Tab-separated table of C-alpha atoms in Angstrom:
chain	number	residue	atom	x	y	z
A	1	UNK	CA	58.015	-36.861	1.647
A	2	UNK	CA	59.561	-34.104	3.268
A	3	UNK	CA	58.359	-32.366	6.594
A	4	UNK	CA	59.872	-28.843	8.201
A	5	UNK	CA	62.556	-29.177	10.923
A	6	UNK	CA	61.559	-33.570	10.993
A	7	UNK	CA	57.720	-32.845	11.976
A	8	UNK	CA	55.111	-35.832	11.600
A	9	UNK	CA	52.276	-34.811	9.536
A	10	UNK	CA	50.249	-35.369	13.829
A	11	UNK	CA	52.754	-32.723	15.007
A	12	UNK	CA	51.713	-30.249	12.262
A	13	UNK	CA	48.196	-30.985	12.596
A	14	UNK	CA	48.529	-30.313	16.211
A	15	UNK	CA	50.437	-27.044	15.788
A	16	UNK	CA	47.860	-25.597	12.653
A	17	UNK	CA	44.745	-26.110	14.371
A	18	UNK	CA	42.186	-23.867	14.695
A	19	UNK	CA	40.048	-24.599	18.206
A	20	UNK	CA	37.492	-22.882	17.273
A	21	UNK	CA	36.999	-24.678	13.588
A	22	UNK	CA	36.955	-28.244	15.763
A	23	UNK	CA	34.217	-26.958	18.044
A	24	UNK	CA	31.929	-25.852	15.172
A	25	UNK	CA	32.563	-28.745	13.024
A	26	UNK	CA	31.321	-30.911	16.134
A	27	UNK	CA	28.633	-29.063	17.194
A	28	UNK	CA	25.477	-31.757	16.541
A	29	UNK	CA	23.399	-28.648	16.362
A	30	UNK	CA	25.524	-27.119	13.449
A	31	UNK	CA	25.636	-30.299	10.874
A	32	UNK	CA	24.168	-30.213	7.817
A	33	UNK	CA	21.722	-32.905	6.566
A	34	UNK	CA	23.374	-35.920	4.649
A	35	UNK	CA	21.027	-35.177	1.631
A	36	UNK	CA	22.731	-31.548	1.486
A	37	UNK	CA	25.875	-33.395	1.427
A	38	UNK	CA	25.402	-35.948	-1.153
A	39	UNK	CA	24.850	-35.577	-5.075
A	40	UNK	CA	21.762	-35.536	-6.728
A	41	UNK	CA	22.835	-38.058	-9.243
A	42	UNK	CA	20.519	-40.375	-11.754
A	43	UNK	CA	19.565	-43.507	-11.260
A	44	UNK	CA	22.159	-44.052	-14.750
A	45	UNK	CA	25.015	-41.762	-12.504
A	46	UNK	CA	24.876	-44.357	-9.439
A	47	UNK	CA	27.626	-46.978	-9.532
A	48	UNK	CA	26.948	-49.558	-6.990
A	49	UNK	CA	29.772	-50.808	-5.480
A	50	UNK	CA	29.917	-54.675	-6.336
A	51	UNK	CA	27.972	-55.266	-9.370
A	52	UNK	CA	24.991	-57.385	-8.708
A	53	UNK	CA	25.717	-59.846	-11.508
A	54	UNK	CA	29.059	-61.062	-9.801
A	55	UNK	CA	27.190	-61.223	-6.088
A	56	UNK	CA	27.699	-64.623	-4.786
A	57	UNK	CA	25.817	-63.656	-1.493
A	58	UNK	CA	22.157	-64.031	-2.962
């Protein structure tokens, strides 16, 4: 990995960003709903994320 003139990947951040974006992206009033943000998917298209037949918790 290579950075310009020895820059972390912070540094960079720091120098690229856009005040204006951050404000707007935290503004409570401005956020979308999670269901806008998440896939419609099928009940066949959801993948759980342990399968329920190797659960040792039940």
């Amino acid at each position: 990995m290579s950075n310009d003139n020895n820059k972390t990947d912070i540094e960079q951040a720091v120098e690229e960003v856009n005040p204006s974006e951050v404000s707007e992206n935290l503004d409570p009033n401005n956020a979308e709903s999670d269901e806008s943000n998440s896939a419609n998917l099928s009940e066949q298209q959801e993948t759980p994320f342990i399968d329920d037949e190797l659960r040792t918790d039940k």
